CSV table of C-alpha atoms in Angstrom, one decimal:
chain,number,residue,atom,x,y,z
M,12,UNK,CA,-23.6,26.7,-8.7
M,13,UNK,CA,-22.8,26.4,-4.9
M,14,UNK,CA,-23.9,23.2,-4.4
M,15,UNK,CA,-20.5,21.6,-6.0
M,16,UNK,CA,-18.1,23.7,-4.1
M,17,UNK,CA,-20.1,23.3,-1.1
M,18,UNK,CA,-19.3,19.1,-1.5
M,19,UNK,CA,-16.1,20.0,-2.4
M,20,UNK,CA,-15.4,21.4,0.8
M,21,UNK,CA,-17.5,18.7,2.6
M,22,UNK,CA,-14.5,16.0,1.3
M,23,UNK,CA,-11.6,17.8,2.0
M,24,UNK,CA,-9.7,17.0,4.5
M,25,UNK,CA,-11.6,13.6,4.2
M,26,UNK,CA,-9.3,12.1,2.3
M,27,UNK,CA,-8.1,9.3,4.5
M,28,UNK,CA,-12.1,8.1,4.7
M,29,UNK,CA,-12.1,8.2,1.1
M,30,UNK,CA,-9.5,6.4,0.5
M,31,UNK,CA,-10.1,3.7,2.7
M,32,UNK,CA,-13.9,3.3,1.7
M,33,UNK,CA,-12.2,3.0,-2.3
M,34,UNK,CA,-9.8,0.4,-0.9
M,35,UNK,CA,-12.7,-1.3,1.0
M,36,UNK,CA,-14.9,-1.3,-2.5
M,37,UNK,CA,-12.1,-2.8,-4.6
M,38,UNK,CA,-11.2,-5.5,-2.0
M,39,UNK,CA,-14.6,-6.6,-1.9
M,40,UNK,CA,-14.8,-7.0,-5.9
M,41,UNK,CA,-11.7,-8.6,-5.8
M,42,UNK,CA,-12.9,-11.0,-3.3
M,43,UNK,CA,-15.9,-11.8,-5.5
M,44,UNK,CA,-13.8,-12.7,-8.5
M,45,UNK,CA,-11.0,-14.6,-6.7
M,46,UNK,CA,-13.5,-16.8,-5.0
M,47,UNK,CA,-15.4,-17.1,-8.5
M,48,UNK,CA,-12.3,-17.7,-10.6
M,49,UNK,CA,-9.6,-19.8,-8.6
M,50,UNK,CA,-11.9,-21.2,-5.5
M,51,UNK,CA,-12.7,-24.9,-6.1
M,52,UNK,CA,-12.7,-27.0,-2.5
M,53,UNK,CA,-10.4,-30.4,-2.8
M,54,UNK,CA,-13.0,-32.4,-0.7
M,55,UNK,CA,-10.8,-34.5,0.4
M,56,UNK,CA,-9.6,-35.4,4.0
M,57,UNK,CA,-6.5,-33.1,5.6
M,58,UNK,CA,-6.7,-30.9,2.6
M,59,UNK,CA,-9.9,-29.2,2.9
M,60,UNK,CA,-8.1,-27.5,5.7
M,61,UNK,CA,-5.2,-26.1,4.8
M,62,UNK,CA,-7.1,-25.3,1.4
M,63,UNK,CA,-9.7,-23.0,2.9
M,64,UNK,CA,-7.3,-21.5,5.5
M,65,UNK,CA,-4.8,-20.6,3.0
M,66,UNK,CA,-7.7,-18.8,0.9
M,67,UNK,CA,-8.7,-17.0,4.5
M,68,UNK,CA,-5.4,-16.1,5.5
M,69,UNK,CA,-2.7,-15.6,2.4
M,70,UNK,CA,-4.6,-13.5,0.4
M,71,UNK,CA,-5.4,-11.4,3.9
M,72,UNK,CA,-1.3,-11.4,4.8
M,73,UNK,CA,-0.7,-10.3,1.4
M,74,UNK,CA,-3.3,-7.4,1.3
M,75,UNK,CA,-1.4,-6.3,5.1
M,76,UNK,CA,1.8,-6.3,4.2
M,77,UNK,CA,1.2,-4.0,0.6
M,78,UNK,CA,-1.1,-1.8,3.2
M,79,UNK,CA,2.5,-1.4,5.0
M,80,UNK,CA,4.1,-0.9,1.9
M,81,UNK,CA,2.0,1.7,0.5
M,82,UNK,CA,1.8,4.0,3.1
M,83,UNK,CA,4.3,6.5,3.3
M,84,UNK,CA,4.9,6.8,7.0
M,85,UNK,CA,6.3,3.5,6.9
M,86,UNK,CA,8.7,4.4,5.0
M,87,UNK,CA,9.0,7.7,7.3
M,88,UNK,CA,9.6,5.7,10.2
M,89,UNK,CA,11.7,2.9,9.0
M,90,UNK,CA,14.0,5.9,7.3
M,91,UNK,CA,14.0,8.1,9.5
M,92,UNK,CA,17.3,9.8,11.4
M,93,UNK,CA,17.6,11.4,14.4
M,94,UNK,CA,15.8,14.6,14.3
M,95,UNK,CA,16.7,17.7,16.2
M,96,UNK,CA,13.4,17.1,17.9
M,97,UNK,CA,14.3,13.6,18.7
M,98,UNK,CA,17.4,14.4,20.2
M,99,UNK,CA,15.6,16.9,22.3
M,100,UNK,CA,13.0,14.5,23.4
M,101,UNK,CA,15.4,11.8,23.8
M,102,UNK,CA,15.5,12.2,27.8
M,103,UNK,CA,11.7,12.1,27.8
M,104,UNK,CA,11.0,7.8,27.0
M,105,UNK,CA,7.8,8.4,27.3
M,106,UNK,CA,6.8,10.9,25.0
M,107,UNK,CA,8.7,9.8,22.4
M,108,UNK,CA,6.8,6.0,23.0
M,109,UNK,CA,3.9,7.5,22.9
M,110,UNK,CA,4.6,9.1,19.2
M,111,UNK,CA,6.3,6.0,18.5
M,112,UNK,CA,2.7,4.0,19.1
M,113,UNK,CA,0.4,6.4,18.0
M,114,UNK,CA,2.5,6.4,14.1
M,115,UNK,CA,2.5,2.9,14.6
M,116,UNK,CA,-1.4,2.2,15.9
M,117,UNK,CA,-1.9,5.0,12.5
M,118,UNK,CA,0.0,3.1,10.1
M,119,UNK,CA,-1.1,-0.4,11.5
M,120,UNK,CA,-5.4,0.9,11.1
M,121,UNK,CA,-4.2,2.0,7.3
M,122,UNK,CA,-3.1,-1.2,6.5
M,123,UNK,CA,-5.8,-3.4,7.8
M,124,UNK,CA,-8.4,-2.1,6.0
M,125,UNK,CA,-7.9,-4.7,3.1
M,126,UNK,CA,-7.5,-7.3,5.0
M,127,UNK,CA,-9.9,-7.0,7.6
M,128,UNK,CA,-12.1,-7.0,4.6
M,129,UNK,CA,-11.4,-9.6,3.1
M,130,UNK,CA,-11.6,-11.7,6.3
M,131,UNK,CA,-14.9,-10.0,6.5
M,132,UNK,CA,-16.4,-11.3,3.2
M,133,UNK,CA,-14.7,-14.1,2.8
M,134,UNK,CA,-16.8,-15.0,6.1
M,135,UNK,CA,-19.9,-13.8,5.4
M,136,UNK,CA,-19.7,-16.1,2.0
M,137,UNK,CA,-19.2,-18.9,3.8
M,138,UNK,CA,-17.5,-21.0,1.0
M,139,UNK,CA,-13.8,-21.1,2.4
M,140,UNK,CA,-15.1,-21.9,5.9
M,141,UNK,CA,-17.4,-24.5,4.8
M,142,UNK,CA,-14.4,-26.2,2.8
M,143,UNK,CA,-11.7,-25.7,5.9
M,144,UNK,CA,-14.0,-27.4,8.4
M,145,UNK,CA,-16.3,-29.7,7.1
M,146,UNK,CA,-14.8,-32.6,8.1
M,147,UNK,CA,-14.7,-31.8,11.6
M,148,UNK,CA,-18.4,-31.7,12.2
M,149,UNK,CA,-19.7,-34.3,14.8
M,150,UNK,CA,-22.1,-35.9,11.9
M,151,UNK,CA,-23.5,-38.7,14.1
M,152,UNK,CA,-26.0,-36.1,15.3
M,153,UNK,CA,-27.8,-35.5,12.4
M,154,UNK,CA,-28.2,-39.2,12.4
M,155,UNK,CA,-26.4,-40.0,9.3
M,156,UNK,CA,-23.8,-42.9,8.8
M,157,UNK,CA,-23.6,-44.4,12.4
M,158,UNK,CA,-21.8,-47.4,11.7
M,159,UNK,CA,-18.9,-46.2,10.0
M,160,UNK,CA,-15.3,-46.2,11.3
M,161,UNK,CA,-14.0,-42.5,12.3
M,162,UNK,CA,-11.8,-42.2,9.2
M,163,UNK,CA,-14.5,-43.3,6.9
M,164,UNK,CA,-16.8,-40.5,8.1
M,165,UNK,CA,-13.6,-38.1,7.9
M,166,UNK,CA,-14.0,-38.9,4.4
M,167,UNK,CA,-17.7,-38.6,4.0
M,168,UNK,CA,-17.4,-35.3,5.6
M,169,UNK,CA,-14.8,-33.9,3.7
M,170,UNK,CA,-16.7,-34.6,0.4
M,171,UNK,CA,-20.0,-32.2,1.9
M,172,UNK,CA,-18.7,-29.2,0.3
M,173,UNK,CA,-18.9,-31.0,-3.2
M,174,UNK,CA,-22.3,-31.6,-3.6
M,175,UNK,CA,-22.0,-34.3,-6.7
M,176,UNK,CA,-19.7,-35.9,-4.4
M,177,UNK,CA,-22.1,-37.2,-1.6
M,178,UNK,CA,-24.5,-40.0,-1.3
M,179,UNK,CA,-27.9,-39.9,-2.3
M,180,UNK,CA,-28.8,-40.9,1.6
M,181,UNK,CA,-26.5,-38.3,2.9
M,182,UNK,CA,-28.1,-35.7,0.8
M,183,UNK,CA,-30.1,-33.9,3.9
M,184,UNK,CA,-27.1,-34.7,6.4
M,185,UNK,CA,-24.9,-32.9,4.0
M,186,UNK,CA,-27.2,-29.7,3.4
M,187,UNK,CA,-27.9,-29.3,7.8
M,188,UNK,CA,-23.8,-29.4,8.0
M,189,UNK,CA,-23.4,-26.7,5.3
M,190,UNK,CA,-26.3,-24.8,7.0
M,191,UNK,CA,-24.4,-25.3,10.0
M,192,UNK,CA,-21.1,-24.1,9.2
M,193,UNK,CA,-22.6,-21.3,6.8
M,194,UNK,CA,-24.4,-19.7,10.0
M,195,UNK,CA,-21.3,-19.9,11.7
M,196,UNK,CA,-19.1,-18.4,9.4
M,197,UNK,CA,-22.1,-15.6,8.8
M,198,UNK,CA,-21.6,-14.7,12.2
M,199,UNK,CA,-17.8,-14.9,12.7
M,200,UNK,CA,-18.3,-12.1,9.6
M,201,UNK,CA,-20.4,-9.9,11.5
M,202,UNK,CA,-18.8,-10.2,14.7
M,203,UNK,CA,-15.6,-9.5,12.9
M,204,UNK,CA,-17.0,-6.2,11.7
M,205,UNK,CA,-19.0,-5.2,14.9
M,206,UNK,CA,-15.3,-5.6,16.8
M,207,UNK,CA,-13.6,-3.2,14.2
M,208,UNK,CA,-16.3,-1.1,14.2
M,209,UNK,CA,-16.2,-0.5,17.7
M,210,UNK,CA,-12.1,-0.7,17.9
M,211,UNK,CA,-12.2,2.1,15.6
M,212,UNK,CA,-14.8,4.2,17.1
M,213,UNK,CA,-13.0,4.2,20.9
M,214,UNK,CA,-10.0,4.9,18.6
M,215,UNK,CA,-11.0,8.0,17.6
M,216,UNK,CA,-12.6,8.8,21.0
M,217,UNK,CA,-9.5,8.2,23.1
M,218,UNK,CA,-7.1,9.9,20.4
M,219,UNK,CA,-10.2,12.9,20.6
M,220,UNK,CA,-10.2,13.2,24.6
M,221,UNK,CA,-5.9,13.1,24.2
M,222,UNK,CA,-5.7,15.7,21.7
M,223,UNK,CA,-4.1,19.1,23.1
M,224,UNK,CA,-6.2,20.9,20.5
M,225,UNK,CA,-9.6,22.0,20.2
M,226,UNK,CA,-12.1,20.9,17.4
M,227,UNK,CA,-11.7,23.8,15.0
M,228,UNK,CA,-7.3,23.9,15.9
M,229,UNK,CA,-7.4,20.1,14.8
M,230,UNK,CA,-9.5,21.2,11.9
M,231,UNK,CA,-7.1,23.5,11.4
M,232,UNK,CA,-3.6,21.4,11.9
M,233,UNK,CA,-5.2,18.6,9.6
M,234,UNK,CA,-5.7,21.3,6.7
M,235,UNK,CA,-2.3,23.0,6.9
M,236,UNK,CA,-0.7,19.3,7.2
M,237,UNK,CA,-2.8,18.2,4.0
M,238,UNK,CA,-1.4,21.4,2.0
M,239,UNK,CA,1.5,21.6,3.3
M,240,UNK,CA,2.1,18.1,2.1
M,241,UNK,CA,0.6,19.2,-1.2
M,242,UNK,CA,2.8,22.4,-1.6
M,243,UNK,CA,5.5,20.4,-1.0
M,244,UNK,CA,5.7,17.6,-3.1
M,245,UNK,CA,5.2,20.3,-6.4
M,246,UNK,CA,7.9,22.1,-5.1
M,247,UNK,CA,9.7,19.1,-4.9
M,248,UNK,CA,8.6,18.2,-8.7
M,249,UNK,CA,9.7,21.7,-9.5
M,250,UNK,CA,13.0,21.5,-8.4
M,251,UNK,CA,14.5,18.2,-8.8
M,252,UNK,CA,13.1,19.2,-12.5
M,253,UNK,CA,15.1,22.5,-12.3
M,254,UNK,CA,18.4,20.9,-10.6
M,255,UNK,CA,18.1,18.2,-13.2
M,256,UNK,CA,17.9,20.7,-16.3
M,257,UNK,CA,20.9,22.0,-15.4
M,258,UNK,CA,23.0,18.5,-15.8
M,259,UNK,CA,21.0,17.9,-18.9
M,260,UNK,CA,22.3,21.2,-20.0
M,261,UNK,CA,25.7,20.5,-19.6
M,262,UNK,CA,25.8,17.1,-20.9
M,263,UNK,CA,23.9,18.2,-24.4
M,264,UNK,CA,24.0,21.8,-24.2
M,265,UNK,CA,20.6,22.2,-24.3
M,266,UNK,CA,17.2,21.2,-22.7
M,267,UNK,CA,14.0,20.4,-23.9
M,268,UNK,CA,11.7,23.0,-24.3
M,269,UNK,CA,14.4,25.6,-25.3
M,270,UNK,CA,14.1,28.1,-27.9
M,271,UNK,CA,16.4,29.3,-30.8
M,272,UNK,CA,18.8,26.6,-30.0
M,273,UNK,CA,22.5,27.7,-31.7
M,274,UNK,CA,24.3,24.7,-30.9
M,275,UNK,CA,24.5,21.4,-29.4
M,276,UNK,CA,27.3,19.8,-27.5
M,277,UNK,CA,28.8,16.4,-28.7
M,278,UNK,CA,29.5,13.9,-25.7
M,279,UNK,CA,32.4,11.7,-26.2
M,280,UNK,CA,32.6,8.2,-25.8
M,281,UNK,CA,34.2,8.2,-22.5
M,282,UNK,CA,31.6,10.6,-21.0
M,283,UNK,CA,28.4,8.3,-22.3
M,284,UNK,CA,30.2,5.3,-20.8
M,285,UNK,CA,30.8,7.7,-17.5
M,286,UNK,CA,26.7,8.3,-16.9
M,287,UNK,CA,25.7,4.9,-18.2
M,288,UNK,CA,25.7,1.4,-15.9
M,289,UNK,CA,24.0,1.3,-12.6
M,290,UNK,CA,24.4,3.3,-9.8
M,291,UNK,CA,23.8,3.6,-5.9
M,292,UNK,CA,23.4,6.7,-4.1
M,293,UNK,CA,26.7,7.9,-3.3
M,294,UNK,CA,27.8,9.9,-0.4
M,295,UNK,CA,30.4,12.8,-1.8
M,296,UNK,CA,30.8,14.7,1.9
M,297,UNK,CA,29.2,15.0,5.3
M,298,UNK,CA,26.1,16.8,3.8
M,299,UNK,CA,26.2,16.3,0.1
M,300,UNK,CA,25.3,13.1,-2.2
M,301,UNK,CA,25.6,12.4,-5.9
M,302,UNK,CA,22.3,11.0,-7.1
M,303,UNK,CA,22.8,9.7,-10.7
M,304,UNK,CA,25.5,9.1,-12.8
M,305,UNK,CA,25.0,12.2,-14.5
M,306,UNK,CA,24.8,13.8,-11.2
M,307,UNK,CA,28.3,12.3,-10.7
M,308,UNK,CA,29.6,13.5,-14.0
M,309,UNK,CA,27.9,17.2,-14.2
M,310,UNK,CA,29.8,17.7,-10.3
M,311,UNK,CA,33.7,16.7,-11.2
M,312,UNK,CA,33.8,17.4,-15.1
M,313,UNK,CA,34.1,20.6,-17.1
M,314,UNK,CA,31.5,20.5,-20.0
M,315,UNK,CA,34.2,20.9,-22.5
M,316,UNK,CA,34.2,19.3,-25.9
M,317,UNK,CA,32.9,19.1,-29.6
M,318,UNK,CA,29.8,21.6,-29.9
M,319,UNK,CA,27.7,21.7,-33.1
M,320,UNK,CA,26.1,24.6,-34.4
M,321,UNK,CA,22.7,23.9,-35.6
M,322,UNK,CA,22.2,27.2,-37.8
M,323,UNK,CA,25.0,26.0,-40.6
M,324,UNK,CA,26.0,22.9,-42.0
M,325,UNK,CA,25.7,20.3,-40.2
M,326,UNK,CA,28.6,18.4,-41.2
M,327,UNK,CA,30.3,21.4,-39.4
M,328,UNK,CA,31.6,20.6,-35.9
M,329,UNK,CA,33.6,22.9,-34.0
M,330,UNK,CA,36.1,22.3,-31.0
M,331,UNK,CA,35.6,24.5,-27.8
C-alpha cells in the first residue's frame, strides 16, 4: 500500500523531466510517421538539397518556435511590467541581466527539446541526409563513371537515393555512397546528443554551484513554487467563476445551479445587442479594466427591466 505513494512522491516536483521525456517520446513517433508518410527524395540535381534540408530544418524551426509558445514564462517575460522589484533593482544592471539570462537560458532549454530531437533522429535515420547530399560525393573514388562530364555525374549522384533509379553498373558505387553518408549522418546524430547531453549537465552544475540555497532549501523553494502555482490557478478558476456569476446574475436574474428559482429577468433588445459583437480589453481607470461586454454592461447599467415569475403563468410578465 506504500509503494504507490512512495512513487508518488518520487515524481513530484519532477515535473519538468516528465514533461520533457513525454515531449521527447511524441516527437520521436512523430518523426517516424512524417518520414514514413510525406518523405519521398526528388533525386534530382539542386533539389535533393533544399528537399532534405527543408525536412531537417522546417519541421525543427516549427517544433522551437511552439516550444516558445507554450511555455508560460514567455509569455511572463514578453508581458511583463515593471515590477516593484524591478524598479528596485533597476540601479543594479547586472543582477537584473543575470535574471534576465537565466529566464531566458530556462525558457530557451524548454523549447529545444523538440527540436533537438528531431534533429537527433532525423540524423540517426539517415534518409534526409542521404537525399540533401548525395550529389556532392566525390564518386570518382569508388571508381565508378570516370569519363563522365561533372554535370552528368551531378546527375548520377543525385539519383543514389532512389535505388530503381541507378544503373545496373553503378549498383555497388551507389550502395558504398549511401554507406558513406549513412555513417556520417549516424554520427552527426550521436555527436548531436553527446553535446546536449553534456550542455545540459554543466547546466545544472553551474546553476547548482550559483545557487544561494542549499540542497534541501532548493527542494524546498521548488515545492512551495510548484503549489503555490497550483493553489493559485484554482483560486483563480474560483473566482473569475464567482466575479462572473455575479454579471450572469444581473443579466438573467439567475445562475446556473440555483435553487427554487422565483423569477427570471427579460433582457431587452438593446441590452443583447450591448454584450454581443467583439470586444477588446478595455481600460475604464488607472487600475480597473472591463473584460467582456457583459463586464461592460453589468458596471454602467442598473439591472432594471421585465422579470418573469416562473411559479405562475407564464404568459405573465411583470415590470420592475
Amino acid at each position: 500500500m506504500t509503494f504507490l505513494p512512495k512513487w508518488l512522491t518520487f515524481l513530484k516536483g519532477k515535473e519538468v523531466v516528465i514533461a520533457n521525456a513525454i515531449i521527447a517520446i511524441l516527437t520521436i513517433g512523430g518523426q517516424q510517421l512524417f518520414s514514413f508518410f510525406t518523405f519521398s527524395c526528388p533525386c534530382h540535381v539542386g533539389q535533393n538539397l533544399i528537399y532534405g534540408l527543408a525536412f531537417l530544418g522546417v519541421p525543427a524551426l516549427i517544433l522551437l518556435i511552439v516550444g516558445y509558445a507554450l511555455n508560460n514564462q514567455t509569455w511572463r517575460l514578453v508581458m511583463g511590467k515593471s515590477s516593484h522589484f524591478e524598479r528596485e533593482m533597476s540601479s543594479n544592471w547586472l543582477l537584473k541581466c543575470k535574471l534576465l539570462c537565466f529566464v531566458l537560458c530556462s525558457i530557451t532549454g524548454r523549447a529545444l527539446v523538440a527540436p533537438v530531437t528531431w534533429l537527433a533522429v532525423t540524423l540517426i535515420n539517415g534518409s534526409y541526409y542521404i537525399c540533401a547530399v548525395s550529389e556532392y560525393i566525390p564518386v570518382h573514388y569508388y571508381g565508378a563513371a570516370p569519363n563522365v562530364t561533372a554535370a552528368e555525374r551531378s546527375r548520377i549522384l543525385a539519383t543514389f537515393p532512389c535505388r530503381q533509379l541507378v544503373p545496373p553498373e553503378l549498383a555497388r558505387a551507389r550502395d558504398e555512397v549511401i554507406l558513406l553518408l549513412r555513417y556520417q549522418s549516424q554520427v552527426a546524430g550521436w555527436l548531436l546528443i553527446a553535446v546536449v547531453v553534456i550542455t545540459v549537465f554543466l547546466s545544472y552544475c553551474l546553476a547548482s554551484c550559483f545557487s544561494p540555497l542549499s540542497f534541501l532549501h532548493f527542494r524546498y523553494w521548488n515545492s512551495y513554487v510548484h503549489n503555490e502555482q497550483e493553489l493559485f490557478d484554482e483560486a483563480t478558476e474560483q473566482h473569475s467563476r464567482l466575479y462572473a456569476m455575479q454579471n450572469v446574475r444581473k443579466f438573467f436574474g439567475f445562475v446556473p445551479g440555483s435553487e427554487n428559482v422565483k423569477e427570471i429577468r427579460i433582457p431587452s433588445l438593446r441590452e443583447w445587442q450591448a454584450i454581443s459583437g467583439l470586444a477588446f480589453l478595455k481600460r475604464v481607470d488607472k487600475e480597473h479594466y472591463d473584460y467582456s461586454l457583459l463586464h461592460d454592461w453589468a458596471l454602467k447599467e442598473r439591472a432594471s427591466g421585465k422579470y418573469l415569475r416562473i411559479d405562475e403563468d407564464p404568459g405573465i410578465i411583470t415590470q420592475l
